[in-house]
Amino acid sequence: MLVPQYHPHIADALILLCQSLGRFDLHGQLEGLDAVLDRCKTELGHLTEEIDQKNRTIQTLGVCAGIALAILML
């Protein structure tokens, strides 16, 4: 049987979801779903910040490479 490999953050959220579903009453399961949703939103925020930082770094490297190329052509 082939087992899919998930990103560690996704695996953590799925484990949290599995631990909360089926163990509690309806109210407890809803709280568990809210906890998973909050965790996913937090992780999305972190990943968005990380992407923004990487984009700024790549843009800076592109500008530096362009300047270096311009200097070499002079």
Short mmCIF file of C-alpha atoms in Angstrom, two decimals:
data_model
loop_
_atom_site.label_atom_id
_atom_site.label_comp_id
_atom_site.label_asym_id
_atom_site.label_seq_id
_atom_site.Cartn_x
_atom_site.Cartn_y
_atom_site.Cartn_z
CA MET A 1 0.00 0.00 0.00
CA LEU A 2 1.34 3.39 -0.99
CA VAL A 3 1.33 5.93 1.84
CA PRO A 4 1.36 9.58 0.76
CA GLN A 5 4.06 11.83 2.21
CA TYR A 6 2.74 15.13 3.54
CA HIS A 7 4.59 18.27 4.51
CA PRO A 8 5.30 18.12 8.28
CA HIS A 9 2.96 21.04 8.98
CA ILE A 10 0.13 19.34 7.12
CA ALA A 11 0.82 16.06 8.88
CA ASP A 12 0.67 17.83 12.27
CA ALA A 13 -2.69 19.40 11.40
CA LEU A 14 -4.06 16.04 10.22
CA ILE A 15 -2.88 14.33 13.40
CA LEU A 16 -4.55 17.05 15.49
CA LEU A 17 -7.74 16.59 13.48
CA CYS A 18 -7.68 12.81 13.86
CA GLN A 19 -7.11 13.08 17.59
CA SER A 20 -10.13 15.33 18.06
CA LEU A 21 -12.67 13.62 15.80
CA GLY A 22 -14.53 10.64 17.18
CA ARG A 23 -13.23 11.04 20.73
CA PHE A 24 -15.57 13.72 21.97
CA ASP A 25 -19.20 14.71 21.71
CA LEU A 26 -20.38 17.06 18.97
CA HIS A 27 -19.36 20.17 20.91
CA GLY A 28 -15.87 18.74 21.50
CA GLN A 29 -15.50 17.81 17.85
CA LEU A 30 -16.50 21.32 16.79
CA GLU A 31 -13.89 22.75 19.17
CA GLY A 32 -11.35 20.35 17.68
CA LEU A 33 -12.21 21.53 14.17
CA ASP A 34 -11.86 25.14 15.30
CA ALA A 35 -8.45 24.34 16.76
CA VAL A 36 -7.32 22.75 13.50
CA LEU A 37 -8.69 25.72 11.54
CA ASP A 38 -6.82 28.18 13.78
CA ARG A 39 -3.62 26.18 13.41
CA CYS A 40 -3.99 26.12 9.61
CA LYS A 41 -4.63 29.89 9.50
CA THR A 42 -1.55 30.51 11.65
CA GLU A 43 0.58 28.28 9.44
CA LEU A 44 -0.77 30.00 6.32
CA GLY A 45 0.26 33.35 7.79
CA HIS A 46 3.78 32.07 8.48
CA LEU A 47 4.10 30.61 4.99
CA THR A 48 2.83 33.82 3.41
CA GLU A 49 5.45 35.84 5.31
CA GLU A 50 8.13 33.38 4.25
CA ILE A 51 7.12 33.67 0.59
CA ASP A 52 7.19 37.47 0.82
CA GLN A 53 10.70 37.38 2.30
CA LYS A 54 11.91 34.99 -0.41
CA ASN A 55 10.40 37.19 -3.14
CA ARG A 56 12.19 40.27 -1.76
CA THR A 57 15.46 38.33 -1.64
CA ILE A 58 15.06 37.14 -5.22
CA GLN A 59 14.23 40.66 -6.39
CA THR A 60 17.31 42.03 -4.63
CA LEU A 61 19.50 39.35 -6.22
CA GLY A 62 18.03 40.17 -9.63
CA VAL A 63 18.80 43.87 -9.24
CA CYS A 64 22.35 43.09 -8.07
CA ALA A 65 22.89 40.72 -10.98
CA GLY A 66 21.60 43.36 -13.40
CA ILE A 67 23.93 45.98 -11.95
CA ALA A 68 26.88 43.56 -12.12
CA LEU A 69 26.07 42.76 -15.74
CA ALA A 70 25.82 46.46 -16.59
CA ILE A 71 29.22 47.10 -14.97
CA LEU A 72 30.77 44.21 -16.91
CA MET A 73 29.42 45.55 -20.20
CA LEU A 74 30.90 49.01 -19.63
#
